[in-house]
XYZ file of C-alpha atoms in Angstrom:
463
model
C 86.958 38.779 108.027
C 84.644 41.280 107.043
C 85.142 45.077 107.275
C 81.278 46.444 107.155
C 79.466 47.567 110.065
C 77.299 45.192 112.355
C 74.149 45.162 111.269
C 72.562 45.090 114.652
C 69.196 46.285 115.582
C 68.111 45.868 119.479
C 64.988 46.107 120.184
C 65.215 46.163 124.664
C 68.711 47.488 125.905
C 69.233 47.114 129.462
C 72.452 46.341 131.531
C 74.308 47.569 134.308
C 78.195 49.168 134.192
C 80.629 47.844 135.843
C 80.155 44.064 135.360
C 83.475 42.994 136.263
C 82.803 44.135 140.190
C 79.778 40.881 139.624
C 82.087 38.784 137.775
C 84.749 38.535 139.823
C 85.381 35.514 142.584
C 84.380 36.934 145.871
C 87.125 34.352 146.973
C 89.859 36.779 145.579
C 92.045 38.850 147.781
C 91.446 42.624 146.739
C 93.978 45.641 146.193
C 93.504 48.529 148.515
C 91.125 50.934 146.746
C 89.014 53.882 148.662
C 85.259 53.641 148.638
C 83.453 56.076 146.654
C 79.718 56.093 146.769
C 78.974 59.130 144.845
C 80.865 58.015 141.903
C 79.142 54.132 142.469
C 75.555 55.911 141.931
C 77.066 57.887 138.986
C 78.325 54.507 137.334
C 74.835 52.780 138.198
C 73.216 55.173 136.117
C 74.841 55.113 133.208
C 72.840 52.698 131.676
C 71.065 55.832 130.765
C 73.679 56.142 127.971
C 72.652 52.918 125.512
C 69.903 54.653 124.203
C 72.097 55.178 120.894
C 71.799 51.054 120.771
C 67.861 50.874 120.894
C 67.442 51.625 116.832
C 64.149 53.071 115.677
C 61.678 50.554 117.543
C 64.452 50.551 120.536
C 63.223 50.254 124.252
C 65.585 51.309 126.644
C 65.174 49.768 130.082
C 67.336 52.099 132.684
C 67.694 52.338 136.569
C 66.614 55.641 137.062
C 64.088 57.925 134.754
C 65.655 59.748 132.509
C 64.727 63.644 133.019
C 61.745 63.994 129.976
C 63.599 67.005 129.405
C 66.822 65.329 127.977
C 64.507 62.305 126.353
C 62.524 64.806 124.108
C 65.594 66.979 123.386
C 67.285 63.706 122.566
C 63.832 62.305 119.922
C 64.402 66.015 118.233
C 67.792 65.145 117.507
C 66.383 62.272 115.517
C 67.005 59.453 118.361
C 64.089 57.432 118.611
C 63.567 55.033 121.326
C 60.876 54.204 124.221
C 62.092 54.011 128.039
C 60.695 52.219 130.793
C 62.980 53.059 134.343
C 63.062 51.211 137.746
C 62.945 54.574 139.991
C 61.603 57.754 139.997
C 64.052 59.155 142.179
C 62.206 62.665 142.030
C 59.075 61.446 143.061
C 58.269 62.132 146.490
C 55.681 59.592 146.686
C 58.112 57.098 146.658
C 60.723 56.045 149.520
C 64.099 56.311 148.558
C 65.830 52.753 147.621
C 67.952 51.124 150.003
C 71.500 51.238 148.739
C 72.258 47.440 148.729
C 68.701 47.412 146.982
C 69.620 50.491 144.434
C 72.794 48.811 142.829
C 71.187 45.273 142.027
C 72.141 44.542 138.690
C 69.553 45.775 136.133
C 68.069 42.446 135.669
C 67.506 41.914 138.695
C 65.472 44.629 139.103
C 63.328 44.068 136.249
C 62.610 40.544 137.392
C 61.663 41.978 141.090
C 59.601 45.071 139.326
C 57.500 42.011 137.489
C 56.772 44.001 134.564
C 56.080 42.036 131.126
C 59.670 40.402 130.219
C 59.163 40.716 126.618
C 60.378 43.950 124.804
C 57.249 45.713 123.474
C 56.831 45.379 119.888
C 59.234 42.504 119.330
C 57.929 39.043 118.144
C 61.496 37.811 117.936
C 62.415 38.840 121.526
C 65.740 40.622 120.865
C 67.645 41.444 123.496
C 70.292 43.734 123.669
C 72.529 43.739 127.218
C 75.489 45.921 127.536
C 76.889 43.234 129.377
C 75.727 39.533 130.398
C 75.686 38.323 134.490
C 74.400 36.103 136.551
C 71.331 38.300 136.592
C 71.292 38.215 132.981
C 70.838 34.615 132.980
C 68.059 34.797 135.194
C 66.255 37.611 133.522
C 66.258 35.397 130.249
C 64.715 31.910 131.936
C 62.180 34.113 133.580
C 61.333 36.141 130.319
C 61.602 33.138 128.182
C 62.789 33.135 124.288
C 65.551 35.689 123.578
C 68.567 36.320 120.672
C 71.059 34.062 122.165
C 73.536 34.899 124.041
C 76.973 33.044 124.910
C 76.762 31.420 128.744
C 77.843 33.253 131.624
C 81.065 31.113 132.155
C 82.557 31.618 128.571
C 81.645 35.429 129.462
C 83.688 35.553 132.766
C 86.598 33.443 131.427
C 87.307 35.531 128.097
C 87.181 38.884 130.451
C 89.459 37.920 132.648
C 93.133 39.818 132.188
C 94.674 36.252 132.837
C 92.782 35.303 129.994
C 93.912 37.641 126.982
C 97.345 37.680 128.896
C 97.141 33.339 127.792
C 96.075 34.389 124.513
C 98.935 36.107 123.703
C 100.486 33.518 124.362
C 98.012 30.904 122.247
C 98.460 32.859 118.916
C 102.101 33.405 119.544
C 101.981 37.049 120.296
C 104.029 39.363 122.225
C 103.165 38.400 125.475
C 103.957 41.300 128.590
C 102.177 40.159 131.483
C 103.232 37.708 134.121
C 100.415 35.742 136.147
C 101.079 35.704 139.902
C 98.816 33.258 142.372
C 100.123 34.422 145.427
C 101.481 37.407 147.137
C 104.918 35.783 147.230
C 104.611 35.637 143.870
C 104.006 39.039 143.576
C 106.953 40.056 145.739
C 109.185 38.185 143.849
C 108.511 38.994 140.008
C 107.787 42.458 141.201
C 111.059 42.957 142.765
C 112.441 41.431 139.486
C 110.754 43.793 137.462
C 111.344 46.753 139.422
C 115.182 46.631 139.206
C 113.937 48.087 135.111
C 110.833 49.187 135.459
C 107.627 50.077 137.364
C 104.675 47.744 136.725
C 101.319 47.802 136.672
C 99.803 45.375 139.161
C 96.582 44.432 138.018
C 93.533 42.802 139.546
C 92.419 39.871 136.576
C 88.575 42.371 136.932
C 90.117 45.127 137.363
C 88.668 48.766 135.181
C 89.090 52.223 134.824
C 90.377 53.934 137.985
C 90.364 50.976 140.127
C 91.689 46.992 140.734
C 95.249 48.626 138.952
C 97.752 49.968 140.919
C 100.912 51.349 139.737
C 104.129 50.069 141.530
C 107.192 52.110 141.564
C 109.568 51.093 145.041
C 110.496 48.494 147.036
C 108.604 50.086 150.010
C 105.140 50.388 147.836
C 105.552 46.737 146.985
C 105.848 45.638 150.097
C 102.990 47.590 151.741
C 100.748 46.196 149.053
C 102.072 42.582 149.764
C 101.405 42.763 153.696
C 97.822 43.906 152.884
C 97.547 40.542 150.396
C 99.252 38.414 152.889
C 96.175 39.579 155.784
C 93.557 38.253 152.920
C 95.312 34.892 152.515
C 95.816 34.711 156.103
C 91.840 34.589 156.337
C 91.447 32.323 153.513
C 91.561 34.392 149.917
C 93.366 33.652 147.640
C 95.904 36.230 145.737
C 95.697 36.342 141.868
C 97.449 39.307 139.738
C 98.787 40.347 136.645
C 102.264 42.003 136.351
C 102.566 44.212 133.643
C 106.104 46.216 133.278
C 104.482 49.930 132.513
C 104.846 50.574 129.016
C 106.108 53.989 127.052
C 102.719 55.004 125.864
C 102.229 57.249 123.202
C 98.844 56.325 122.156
C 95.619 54.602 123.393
C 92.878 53.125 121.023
C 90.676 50.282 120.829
C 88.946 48.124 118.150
C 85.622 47.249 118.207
C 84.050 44.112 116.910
C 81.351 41.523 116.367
C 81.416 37.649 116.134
C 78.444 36.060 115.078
C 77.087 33.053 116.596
C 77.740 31.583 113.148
C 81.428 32.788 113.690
C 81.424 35.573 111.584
C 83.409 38.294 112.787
C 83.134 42.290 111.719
C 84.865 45.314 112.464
C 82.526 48.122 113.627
C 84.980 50.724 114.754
C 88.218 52.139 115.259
C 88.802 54.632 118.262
C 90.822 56.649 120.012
C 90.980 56.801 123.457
C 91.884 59.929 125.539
C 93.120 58.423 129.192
C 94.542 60.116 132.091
C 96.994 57.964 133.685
C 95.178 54.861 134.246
C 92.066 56.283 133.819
C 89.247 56.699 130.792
C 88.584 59.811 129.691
C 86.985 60.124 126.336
C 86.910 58.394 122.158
C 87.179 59.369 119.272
C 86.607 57.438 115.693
C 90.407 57.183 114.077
C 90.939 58.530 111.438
C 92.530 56.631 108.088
C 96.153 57.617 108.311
C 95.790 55.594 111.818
C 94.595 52.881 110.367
C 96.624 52.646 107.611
C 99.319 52.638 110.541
C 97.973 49.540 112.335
C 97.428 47.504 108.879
C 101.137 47.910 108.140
C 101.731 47.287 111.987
C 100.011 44.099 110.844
C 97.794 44.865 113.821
C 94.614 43.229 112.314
C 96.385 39.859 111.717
C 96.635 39.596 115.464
C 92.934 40.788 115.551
C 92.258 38.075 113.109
C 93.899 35.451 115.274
C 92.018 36.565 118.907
C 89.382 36.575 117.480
C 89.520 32.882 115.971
C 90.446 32.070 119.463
C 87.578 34.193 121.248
C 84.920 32.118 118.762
C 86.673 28.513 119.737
C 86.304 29.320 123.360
C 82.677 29.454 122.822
C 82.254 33.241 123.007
C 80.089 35.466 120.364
C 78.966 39.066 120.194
C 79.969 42.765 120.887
C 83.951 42.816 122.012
C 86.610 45.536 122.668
C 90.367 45.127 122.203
C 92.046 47.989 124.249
C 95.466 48.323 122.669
C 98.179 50.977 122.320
C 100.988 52.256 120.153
C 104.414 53.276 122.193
C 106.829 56.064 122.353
C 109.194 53.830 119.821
C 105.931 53.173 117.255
C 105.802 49.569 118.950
C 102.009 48.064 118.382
C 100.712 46.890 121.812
C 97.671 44.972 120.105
C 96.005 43.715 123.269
C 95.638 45.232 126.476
C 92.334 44.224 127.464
C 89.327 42.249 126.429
C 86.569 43.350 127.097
C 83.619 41.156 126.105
C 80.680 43.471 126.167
C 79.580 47.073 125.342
C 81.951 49.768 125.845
C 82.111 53.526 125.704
C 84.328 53.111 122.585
C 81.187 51.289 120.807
C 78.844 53.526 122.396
C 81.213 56.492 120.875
C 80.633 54.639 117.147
C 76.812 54.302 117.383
C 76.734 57.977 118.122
C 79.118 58.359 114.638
C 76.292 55.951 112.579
C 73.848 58.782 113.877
C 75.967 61.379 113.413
C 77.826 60.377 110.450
C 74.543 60.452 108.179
C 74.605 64.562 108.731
C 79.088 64.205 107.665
C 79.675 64.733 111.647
C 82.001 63.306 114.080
C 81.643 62.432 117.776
C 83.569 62.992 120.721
C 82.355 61.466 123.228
C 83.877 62.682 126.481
C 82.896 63.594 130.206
C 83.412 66.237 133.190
C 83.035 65.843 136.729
C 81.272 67.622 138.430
C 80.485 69.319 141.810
C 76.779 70.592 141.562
C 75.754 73.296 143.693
C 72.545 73.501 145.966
C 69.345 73.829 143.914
C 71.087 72.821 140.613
C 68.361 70.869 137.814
C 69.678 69.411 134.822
C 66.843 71.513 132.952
C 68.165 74.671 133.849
C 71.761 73.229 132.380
C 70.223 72.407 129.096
C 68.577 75.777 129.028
C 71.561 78.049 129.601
C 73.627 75.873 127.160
C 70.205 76.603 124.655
C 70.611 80.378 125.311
C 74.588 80.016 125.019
C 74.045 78.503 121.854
C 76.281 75.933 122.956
C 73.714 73.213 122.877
C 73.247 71.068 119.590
C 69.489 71.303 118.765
C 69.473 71.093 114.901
C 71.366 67.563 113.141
C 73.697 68.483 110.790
C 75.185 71.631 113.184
C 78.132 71.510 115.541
C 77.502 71.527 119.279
C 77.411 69.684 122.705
C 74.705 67.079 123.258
C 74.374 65.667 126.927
C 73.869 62.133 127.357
C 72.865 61.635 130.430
C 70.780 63.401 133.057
C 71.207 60.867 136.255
C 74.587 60.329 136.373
C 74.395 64.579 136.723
C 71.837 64.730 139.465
C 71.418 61.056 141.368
C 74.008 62.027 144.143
C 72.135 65.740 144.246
C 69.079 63.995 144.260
C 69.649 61.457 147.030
C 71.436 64.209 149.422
C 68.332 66.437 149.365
C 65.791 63.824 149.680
C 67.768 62.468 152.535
C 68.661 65.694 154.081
C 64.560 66.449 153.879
C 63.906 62.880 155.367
C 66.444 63.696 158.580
C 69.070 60.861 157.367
C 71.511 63.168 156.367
C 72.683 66.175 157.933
C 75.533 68.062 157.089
C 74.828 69.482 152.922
C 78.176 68.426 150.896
C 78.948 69.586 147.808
C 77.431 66.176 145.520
C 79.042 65.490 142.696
C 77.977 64.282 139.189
C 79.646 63.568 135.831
C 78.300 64.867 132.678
C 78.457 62.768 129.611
C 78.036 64.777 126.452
C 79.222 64.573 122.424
C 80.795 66.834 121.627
C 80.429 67.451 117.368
C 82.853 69.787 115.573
C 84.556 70.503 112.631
C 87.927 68.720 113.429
C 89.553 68.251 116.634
C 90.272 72.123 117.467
C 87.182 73.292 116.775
C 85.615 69.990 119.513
C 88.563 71.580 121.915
C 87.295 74.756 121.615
C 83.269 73.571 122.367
C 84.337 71.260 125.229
C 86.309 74.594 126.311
C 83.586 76.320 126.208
C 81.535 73.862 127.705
C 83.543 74.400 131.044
C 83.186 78.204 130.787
C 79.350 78.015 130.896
C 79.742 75.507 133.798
C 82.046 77.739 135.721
C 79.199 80.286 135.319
C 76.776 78.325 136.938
C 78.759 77.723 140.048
C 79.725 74.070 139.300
C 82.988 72.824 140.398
C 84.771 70.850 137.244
C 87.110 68.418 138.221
C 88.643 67.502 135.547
């Protein structure tokens, strides 16, 4: 197994977030979760943050256009990529999307826009997705010869958490989970678990901040198990994980790639920073930490999921979330996640960075914008603050991201001016930025500061 970077180099990057939502059986009954369109238009435009993936001659296809403001601050910063978008969301001249029409997957749209299918300035046809659906699929038989790409089945299967909870089991790891097919089931190894423990009930495509619930009483358990037995009632069908909640001390994930040939490479080592269940930032580790997980004899798991991941018929980018407990216990697999992630996003920005000896954090803060807010006036008061990173090599904050900032403020003035919407609500936005410092006091202190100049421009930070 080799331990040198992938030697990638896209050429079109497209995809949409939040894949699993597409992947998973419609036929499944769902945990209770509470509908939140602002942040579903914030997570629809992240594609805006793969640019770091596009390499020198790098197109990056995205849902929304990026604000020209953040693209040429981004080229001076040495980042050089093209960008073709689906929507102009600021242009007047054109009706706003219908929602159901909006959050098509990526592909999708670029099949319906009928622009050329190739990437510009690639003979080979290289296609980069940040991860692959049905859509995907489609988007490649209509655009013809591509980099190959493992099939859609292999691609559900391997992301499933009833899959890496199996392959535990396969290589002869430590396996926590318990797979549950019904919500009798779930009442009755819950209820065996939660005479220890609580547990983490989890849906198989479940992510960040939703499809997991955390199960602590009798009286929860049983609230959640009426509201599965209505969906069977109808005709779903109830599939979980069980997973007794663990003494975390530490998050982190390894990143890697498998060749088609079945060559597999390490690209990166992070840190996460989570809240509760939820994602919150990464960080490269450092080599103390890894030091740690070799005499853990973390990789020789690694080693063996891997093997396993390339016999199931699956190659390219994939995340192992993992975790080290209170005791020092190595968790080595929490999740699989077979397709880009913010961790690998948060290492491409470190092979840009790194070449200046800098560090990334890559992190985010949401937001609630007030009225007549523009993302250009943000990057000019960080400019004046001398907050903003504008020269490689310094320290400073460097946005990501304008749309997932501004789509919600965008789409309530537009449809406050078009009569759809009446009452103004405070929209909300999350800001993706890295944050490059010293060490990790001195990226405190900027993300710190970061908040300060926000708080001075009204916003409301949320977290």
């Amino acid at each position: 197994m080799s331990t040198s970077k992938a030697s990638v180099t896209p050429k079109t990057v497209m995809g949409t977030f939040d894949p699993e939502t597409r992947w998973r059986d419609p036929n499944l009954a769902r945990l209770p979760a509470m509908p939140d369109k602002d942040r579903e238009s914030i997570v629809l435009c992240m594609d805006e943050l793969l640019f770091p993936f596009c390499g020198p001659d790098g197109m990056l296809y995205s849902r929304c256009k990026i604000d020209p403001v953040l693209h040429e601050y981004l080229i001076d910063l040495g980042f050089s990529f093209r960008t073709r978008y689906h929507y102009d969301l600021n242009d007047q001249n054109e009706p706003l999307p219908e929602p159901d029409v909006f959050k098509r997957c990526m592909f999708r749209l670029a099949i319906d826009q009928a622009l050329p299918l190739q990437p510009q300035g690639a003979g080979s046809g290289c296609l980069s997705p940040y991860a692959i659906t049905a859509d995907t699929e489609a988007y490649l038989q209509a655009a013809g010869t591509f980099t190959s790409l493992p099939d859609l089945e292999t691609v559900i299967r391997v992301n499933s958490k009833l899959y890496h909870n199996r392959l535990l089991s396969r290589i002869g790891a430590k396996c926590w989970g318990t797979e549950v097919n019904s919500a009798a089931e779930m009442e009755a190894t819950g209820s065996t678990l939660l005479k220890r423990v609580p547990y983490l009930l989890k849906d198989p495509f479940g992510v960040s901040g939703k499809g997991n619930l955390l199960i602590d009483n009798e009286t929860m358990q049983r609230r959640i198990a009426s509201h599965l037995y209505k969906q069977e009632s109808s005709g779903l069908h109830s599939q979980f994980l069980l997973e007794p909640l663990l003494q975390k001390e530490t998050d982190f994930s390894s990143h890697w790639f498998i060749r088609e040939s079945g060559e597999k490479e390490l690209v990166s080592i992070q840190r996460m920073i989570n809240h509760q269940q939820n994602y919150c930032g990464s960080i490269q580790a450092d080599e103390a930490f890894i030091h740690l997980l070799e005499n853990a004899g973390y990789f020789d798991v690694m080693e063996n999921a891997l093997r396993v991941l390339e016999k199931d018929g699956y190659y390219g980018f994939v995340c192992f979330d993992s975790m080290i407990l209170k005791d020092g216990e190595v968790v080595p697999i929490v999740e699989i996640n077979a397709r880009k992630s913010m961790g690998l996003l948060n290492a491409y920005l470190d092979k840009h960075w790194g070449s200046y000896g800098c560090k990334s954090w890559l992190t985010f803060l949401s937001l609630g914008l007030p009225e007549g807010f523009t993302f250009e006036r943000l990057l000019h008061i960080l400019r004046e603050s001398d907050l903003l990173l504008t020269v490689p090599g310094r320290y400073g904050i460097v946005p990501l991201s304008s749309n997932t900032v501004m789509v919600n403020e965008i789409l309530t003035r537009r449809r406050i001016a078009d009569g759809i919407q009446i009452k103004q609500v405070m929209p909300k936005g999350r800001l993706y930025v890295s944050v490059v410092g010293r060490d990790d006091e001195h990226r405190s202190e900027l993300l710190e500061s970061l908040r300060q100049v926000l708080a001075d421009l009204s916003m409301k930070v949320y977290n």
